[in-house]
Coordinates of C-alpha atoms and ligand atoms in Angstrom, one line a residue:
M210 CA 85.8 41.5 -41.6
P211 CA 86.8 44.6 -43.6
R212 CA 84.5 47.6 -42.9
A213 CA 81.9 48.3 -45.5
A214 CA 81.9 51.6 -47.2
K215 CA 80.9 54.4 -44.8
T216 CA 77.1 55.3 -44.9
P217 CA 77.0 59.0 -45.9
S218 CA 75.2 61.5 -43.8
L219 CA 73.5 64.0 -46.1
G220 CA 72.7 67.7 -45.8
T221 CA 69.4 68.9 -47.2
D222 CA 70.9 70.1 -50.5
E223 CA 72.8 66.9 -51.1
A224 CA 69.8 64.8 -50.2
I225 CA 67.6 66.7 -52.8
A226 CA 70.4 66.4 -55.4
N227 CA 70.4 62.6 -54.7
L228 CA 66.7 62.4 -54.9
R229 CA 67.1 63.9 -58.4
L230 CA 69.7 61.4 -59.3
A231 CA 67.5 58.5 -58.1
V232 CA 64.9 59.3 -60.8
H233 CA 65.0 56.2 -63.1
G234 CA 64.0 55.9 -66.7
K235 CA 60.6 54.5 -65.9
A236 CA 59.8 57.8 -64.1
A237 CA 59.1 59.1 -67.7
N238 CA 55.7 57.4 -67.2
F239 CA 54.9 59.5 -64.1
Y240 CA 53.2 62.8 -65.3
A241 CA 51.9 64.6 -62.2
M242 CA 51.3 64.0 -58.6
Y243 CA 49.3 65.8 -56.0
S244 CA 50.2 65.5 -52.3
S245 CA 48.1 66.9 -49.5
V246 CA 51.4 66.9 -47.4
M247 CA 53.0 69.2 -50.0
G248 CA 49.7 71.0 -50.6
G249 CA 49.8 71.0 -54.3
I250 CA 50.8 69.3 -57.6
V251 CA 54.3 68.5 -58.8
T252 CA 55.5 67.2 -62.2
D253 CA 59.1 66.7 -61.1
P254 CA 59.4 62.9 -60.5
A255 CA 62.1 63.6 -57.9
L256 CA 59.4 65.2 -55.7
M257 CA 56.9 62.3 -56.1
V258 CA 57.6 60.9 -52.6
L259 CA 55.8 60.0 -49.3
P260 CA 56.8 60.6 -45.8
L261 CA 57.7 57.4 -44.2
D262 CA 55.7 58.2 -41.1
D263 CA 52.5 58.1 -43.2
H264 CA 50.5 55.2 -41.9
M265 CA 50.0 54.1 -45.6
V266 CA 53.6 53.4 -45.8
H267 CA 54.4 51.6 -42.4
R268 CA 51.1 50.1 -41.6
G269 CA 49.0 49.8 -44.7
H270 CA 46.2 51.9 -43.3
A271 CA 45.0 53.4 -46.5
V272 CA 42.6 52.9 -49.4
F273 CA 43.0 53.6 -53.1
D274 CA 41.3 53.5 -56.5
T275 CA 42.1 53.9 -60.1
A276 CA 40.3 55.4 -63.0
I277 CA 41.4 55.7 -66.6
L278 CA 42.0 58.8 -68.6
A279 CA 40.9 58.2 -72.2
N280 CA 40.8 60.9 -74.9
G281 CA 41.0 63.7 -72.3
M282 CA 38.1 62.3 -70.3
L283 CA 38.0 60.4 -67.0
Y284 CA 35.9 57.3 -67.6
Q285 CA 33.6 56.4 -64.7
L286 CA 35.4 58.7 -62.3
D287 CA 32.3 59.1 -60.0
Q288 CA 31.7 55.4 -59.8
H289 CA 35.3 54.9 -58.8
L290 CA 35.1 57.8 -56.3
E291 CA 32.0 56.3 -54.8
R292 CA 33.9 53.0 -54.2
F293 CA 36.8 54.9 -52.8
L294 CA 34.6 56.7 -50.3
R295 CA 33.0 53.3 -49.3
S296 CA 36.5 51.8 -48.8
A297 CA 37.5 54.9 -46.7
E298 CA 34.4 54.4 -44.5
M299 CA 35.1 50.8 -44.1
A300 CA 38.7 51.4 -43.1
H301 CA 37.7 54.3 -40.8
I302 CA 39.7 56.9 -42.6
P303 CA 38.1 60.4 -42.3
L304 CA 38.3 62.6 -45.4
P305 CA 40.8 65.4 -45.3
F306 CA 38.5 67.6 -47.6
P307 CA 35.0 67.4 -48.7
Q308 CA 34.3 64.8 -51.5
E309 CA 33.7 67.6 -54.1
Q310 CA 37.2 68.9 -53.4
L311 CA 38.8 65.5 -53.5
R312 CA 37.1 65.2 -57.1
Q313 CA 38.4 68.6 -58.1
I314 CA 41.9 67.8 -57.0
I315 CA 41.9 64.6 -59.2
L316 CA 40.7 66.7 -62.2
D317 CA 43.3 69.4 -61.6
T318 CA 46.0 66.9 -61.3
A319 CA 44.9 65.2 -64.5
A320 CA 44.8 68.7 -66.2
T321 CA 48.3 69.7 -64.9
S322 CA 49.7 66.4 -66.5
G323 CA 48.5 67.7 -69.9
R324 CA 48.0 64.0 -70.9
R325 CA 44.9 62.9 -72.7
D326 CA 45.5 59.1 -71.9
G327 CA 46.8 57.2 -69.0
S328 CA 45.9 56.1 -65.5
V329 CA 44.6 58.2 -62.5
R330 CA 45.3 56.6 -59.1
Y331 CA 44.5 58.2 -55.7
W332 CA 45.1 57.2 -52.2
L333 CA 43.5 58.2 -48.9
S334 CA 45.7 57.4 -45.8
A335 CA 45.3 57.8 -42.1
G336 CA 48.2 60.1 -42.6
P337 CA 51.6 61.0 -41.0
G338 CA 52.2 61.3 -37.3
G339 CA 54.6 58.5 -36.0
F340 CA 55.4 54.9 -36.2
G341 CA 52.8 53.4 -33.9
L342 CA 49.9 51.3 -34.8
A343 CA 46.9 53.3 -33.7
P344 CA 46.1 56.1 -36.1
T345 CA 45.2 58.3 -33.1
E346 CA 48.8 59.6 -33.5
C347 CA 48.2 60.8 -37.0
I348 CA 47.9 64.5 -37.5
G349 CA 45.3 64.1 -40.2
S350 CA 44.4 62.1 -43.3
S351 CA 46.6 62.5 -46.3
F352 CA 45.5 62.4 -50.0
Y353 CA 47.6 61.6 -53.0
V354 CA 46.9 61.5 -56.7
M355 CA 49.2 60.2 -59.4
I356 CA 48.7 60.5 -63.2
F357 CA 50.9 57.9 -65.0
A358 CA 51.0 55.9 -68.1
G359 CA 49.4 52.7 -66.8
L360 CA 49.9 49.2 -68.1
I361 CA 49.2 48.6 -71.8
Y362 CA 48.4 44.9 -72.3
P363 CA 49.8 43.5 -75.6
E364 CA 47.1 43.1 -78.3
S365 CA 48.0 39.3 -78.4
L366 CA 46.3 38.8 -75.1
Y367 CA 43.0 39.7 -76.9
T368 CA 43.6 37.9 -80.1
Q369 CA 45.2 34.8 -78.6
G370 CA 43.8 34.7 -75.2
M371 CA 45.2 34.4 -71.8
K372 CA 46.2 31.4 -69.5
V373 CA 45.4 31.4 -65.9
V374 CA 46.2 28.9 -63.0
T375 CA 44.3 28.2 -59.8
S376 CA 46.2 30.1 -57.2
T377 CA 47.4 28.5 -54.0
V378 CA 47.4 32.0 -52.4
P379 CA 44.6 32.2 -49.8
I380 CA 42.0 34.7 -50.9
K381 CA 41.3 37.6 -48.6
A382 CA 38.6 37.3 -45.9
P383 CA 35.4 38.7 -47.5
F384 CA 35.4 42.1 -45.5
F385 CA 39.1 42.8 -46.6
A386 CA 38.3 41.7 -50.2
R387 CA 35.6 44.3 -50.4
V388 CA 37.7 47.2 -49.1
K389 CA 40.2 48.5 -51.7
S390 CA 43.0 48.9 -49.2
T391 CA 46.7 49.2 -50.0
N392 CA 47.2 45.6 -48.6
Y393 CA 47.8 44.0 -51.9
L394 CA 50.2 41.3 -50.9
P395 CA 47.9 38.3 -51.8
N396 CA 47.3 40.1 -55.1
V397 CA 50.9 40.5 -55.9
M398 CA 51.6 36.9 -54.9
V399 CA 48.8 35.5 -57.1
V400 CA 50.5 37.1 -60.2
L401 CA 54.0 36.0 -59.1
E402 CA 52.8 32.4 -58.7
A403 CA 51.1 32.5 -62.1
K404 CA 54.2 33.9 -63.9
E405 CA 56.3 31.2 -62.3
C406 CA 54.0 28.6 -63.8
G407 CA 54.1 30.2 -67.2
A408 CA 50.6 31.7 -66.9
D409 CA 49.4 35.2 -67.3
N410 CA 47.4 35.3 -64.1
G411 CA 45.9 33.3 -61.2
I412 CA 42.4 32.6 -59.9
F413 CA 41.5 33.0 -56.3
I414 CA 39.1 30.4 -55.0
D415 CA 36.9 31.5 -52.0
Q416 CA 36.5 29.8 -48.7
S417 CA 33.7 27.5 -50.0
G418 CA 35.6 26.4 -53.1
M419 CA 33.8 28.8 -55.6
V420 CA 35.5 31.0 -58.1
G421 CA 36.4 34.4 -56.5
E422 CA 38.4 36.8 -58.6
S423 CA 41.8 37.4 -60.2
S424 CA 44.8 39.6 -59.0
N425 CA 43.2 42.9 -59.8
M426 CA 40.4 41.9 -62.1
N427 CA 37.1 40.0 -62.0
V428 CA 36.3 36.7 -63.6
A429 CA 33.1 35.9 -65.5
F430 CA 32.0 33.0 -67.6
V431 CA 29.8 32.2 -70.7
T432 CA 28.1 28.9 -70.3
K433 CA 27.7 26.5 -73.3
D434 CA 24.0 27.6 -73.6
R435 CA 25.2 31.3 -73.7
G436 CA 24.4 32.4 -70.2
L437 CA 26.7 35.2 -68.7
R438 CA 27.7 34.2 -65.2
H439 CA 29.6 36.1 -62.5
P440 CA 30.2 35.4 -58.9
P441 CA 28.3 37.4 -56.2
F442 CA 30.2 40.4 -54.9
D443 CA 30.0 39.7 -51.2
S444 CA 33.5 38.2 -50.9
I445 CA 35.3 39.9 -53.8
L446 CA 35.8 43.4 -54.8
S447 CA 33.0 45.0 -56.7
G448 CA 34.7 45.9 -60.0
I449 CA 33.5 49.1 -61.5
T450 CA 34.2 47.6 -65.0
V451 CA 32.4 44.4 -64.5
Q452 CA 29.4 46.1 -63.1
R453 CA 29.3 48.3 -66.3
I454 CA 29.8 45.2 -68.5
L455 CA 27.0 43.4 -66.8
H456 CA 24.8 46.4 -67.7
L457 CA 26.2 46.7 -71.3
A458 CA 25.8 42.9 -71.8
R459 CA 21.9 43.3 -71.7
R460 CA 22.4 44.6 -75.2
L461 CA 23.7 41.2 -76.2
V462 CA 20.7 39.5 -74.5
E463 CA 18.3 41.8 -76.6
K464 CA 20.2 40.8 -79.8
G465 CA 20.0 37.0 -78.8
D466 CA 23.8 36.6 -78.6
L467 CA 23.4 35.8 -74.9
K468 CA 20.5 34.0 -73.3
D469 CA 20.7 35.6 -69.8
I470 CA 23.0 37.3 -67.2
V471 CA 23.1 35.9 -63.7
V472 CA 25.2 36.8 -60.7
T473 CA 25.6 33.6 -58.9
D474 CA 28.1 31.2 -57.4
V475 CA 30.2 29.6 -59.9
S476 CA 32.0 26.4 -58.9
V477 CA 35.5 25.6 -60.3
E478 CA 33.8 22.6 -62.1
Q479 CA 31.2 24.8 -63.7
G480 CA 33.9 27.4 -64.7
R481 CA 36.1 24.8 -66.3
A482 CA 33.1 23.5 -68.3
A483 CA 32.3 27.1 -69.6
A484 CA 32.3 28.0 -73.3
E485 CA 34.2 31.2 -72.5
M486 CA 36.1 32.7 -69.5
L487 CA 36.7 36.4 -69.2
L488 CA 38.9 38.6 -67.1
I489 CA 37.4 42.0 -66.5
G490 CA 38.9 45.2 -64.9
S491 CA 40.0 48.8 -65.6
S492 CA 43.5 47.8 -66.6
I493 CA 42.7 44.5 -68.7
K494 CA 39.2 45.8 -70.0
V495 CA 37.7 42.5 -71.2
A496 CA 40.1 39.8 -72.0
P497 CA 39.4 36.1 -73.2
V498 CA 41.0 33.2 -71.1
V499 CA 41.7 30.2 -73.4
Q500 CA 43.4 27.9 -70.8
W501 CA 42.8 27.3 -67.1
D502 CA 45.5 25.1 -65.5
D503 CA 46.2 22.5 -68.1
Q504 CA 42.7 22.5 -69.6
P505 CA 41.5 24.5 -72.6
I506 CA 38.3 26.7 -72.0
G507 CA 35.8 26.0 -74.7
D508 CA 37.6 25.2 -78.0
G509 CA 40.8 26.8 -76.6
R510 CA 40.4 30.0 -78.7
P511 CA 39.0 33.5 -77.7
G512 CA 35.2 33.4 -78.0
P513 CA 32.7 35.8 -79.6
I514 CA 31.2 37.2 -76.4
A515 CA 34.6 38.4 -75.1
R516 CA 35.1 40.3 -78.3
K517 CA 31.6 41.7 -78.3
L518 CA 32.0 42.8 -74.7
L519 CA 35.3 44.4 -75.4
D520 CA 33.8 46.3 -78.4
L521 CA 30.9 47.5 -76.1
W522 CA 33.5 48.7 -73.6
H523 CA 35.5 50.6 -76.2
E524 CA 32.3 52.2 -77.6
D525 CA 31.3 53.2 -74.0
V526 CA 34.7 54.9 -73.4
R527 CA 34.5 56.7 -76.6
A528 CA 30.9 57.9 -76.5
A529 CA 28.9 57.2 -73.3
S530 CA 28.6 60.8 -72.1
D531 CA 27.1 60.0 -68.9
Q532 CA 30.2 57.9 -67.9
L533 CA 32.7 60.5 -69.0
V534 CA 34.0 63.5 -67.0
R535 CA 35.9 66.1 -68.8
V536 CA 39.4 67.1 -67.7
P537 CA 39.7 71.0 -67.3
Y538 CA 42.9 71.4 -69.4
G539 CA 44.0 75.0 -69.5
E540 CA 41.9 75.9 -66.6
V541 CA 44.4 75.0 -63.7
Ligands
PLP875 C1 41.1 42.6 -56.4 C2 40.4 43.3 -57.5 N1 39.3 42.8 -58.1 C3 38.8 43.4 -59.2 C4 39.2 44.5 -59.7 C5 38.5 45.2 -60.9 O1 38.0 46.4 -60.5 P1 37.8 47.6 -61.5 O2 37.0 47.1 -62.6 O3 37.2 48.7 -60.7 O4 39.2 48.0 -62.0 C6 40.3 45.1 -59.1 C7 40.9 46.4 -59.6 O5 40.6 47.4 -59.1 C8 41.0 44.5 -58.0 O6 42.0 45.0 -57.4

């Protein structure tokens, strides 16, 4: 067999030059990154890298969360941070800095990006230290923050509705579903499987045959007699968005648009018989599902409650001062 091209050995300058060359077009969506390993914020995408010996990379021993940046404000940052800290505790990852400092680093990174809209994702890892399994080798937890453009879903998903399929990918065991860890293999596979079937996303069914959640979003239903139903949160991720939506939906009960709101098990059969099915999360907001497997949901068109809840969400992002944290632009 002819010898393949020789693998180059790189000196430091050449390696850094190659890192620059490796920056691809999509990196235009990456605005700023904080790394506790580097000890600060960078805006050059060539430097937005992680050490391979970080346990997040080679063992998945890390947790993360994502909040949205809208109109220069971080929406529900403290609720997302609270879940992040809960995940860290469940994964036994100590904080590298006090909670208030983690929050300030997130705000400073957002401010450095100069962006008024986008996504803010942050990770806490057992940290660098070696390639073993036990985090006892780690020199200390690492913390990373990324400000990026985030996925914008096409308007047609809201006006025409989404198609979902029942996933054959096994749902995570309840403990692992409740920790927002970096182990998202099942979540990636549920989307892949759905796309292969010509659908937009998949639905995880739990160990007892009940509706669980979707890839990175929660699933709710509106019954034919106008009840809002959502599965309990003991074996799925407690979505920050859906918790807020369940709260905002009380206004629709007051107006008589909804009869009631109940968090309860939803069987696949009950779900399929619903008048409306909704996908809810920080990235998708509130989107109507019009087809589940081969069957239409309701009349096969986006329903009124999905639209009203999406409108309430937009209003909340725009004006709910107790849910918004100002980014300190110009102060970093
Ligand atoms: C598995 C899973 N379920 C639900 C959600 C929705 O959560 P949130 O509303 O906080 O985005 C997410 C997203 O974080 C998720 O990854």
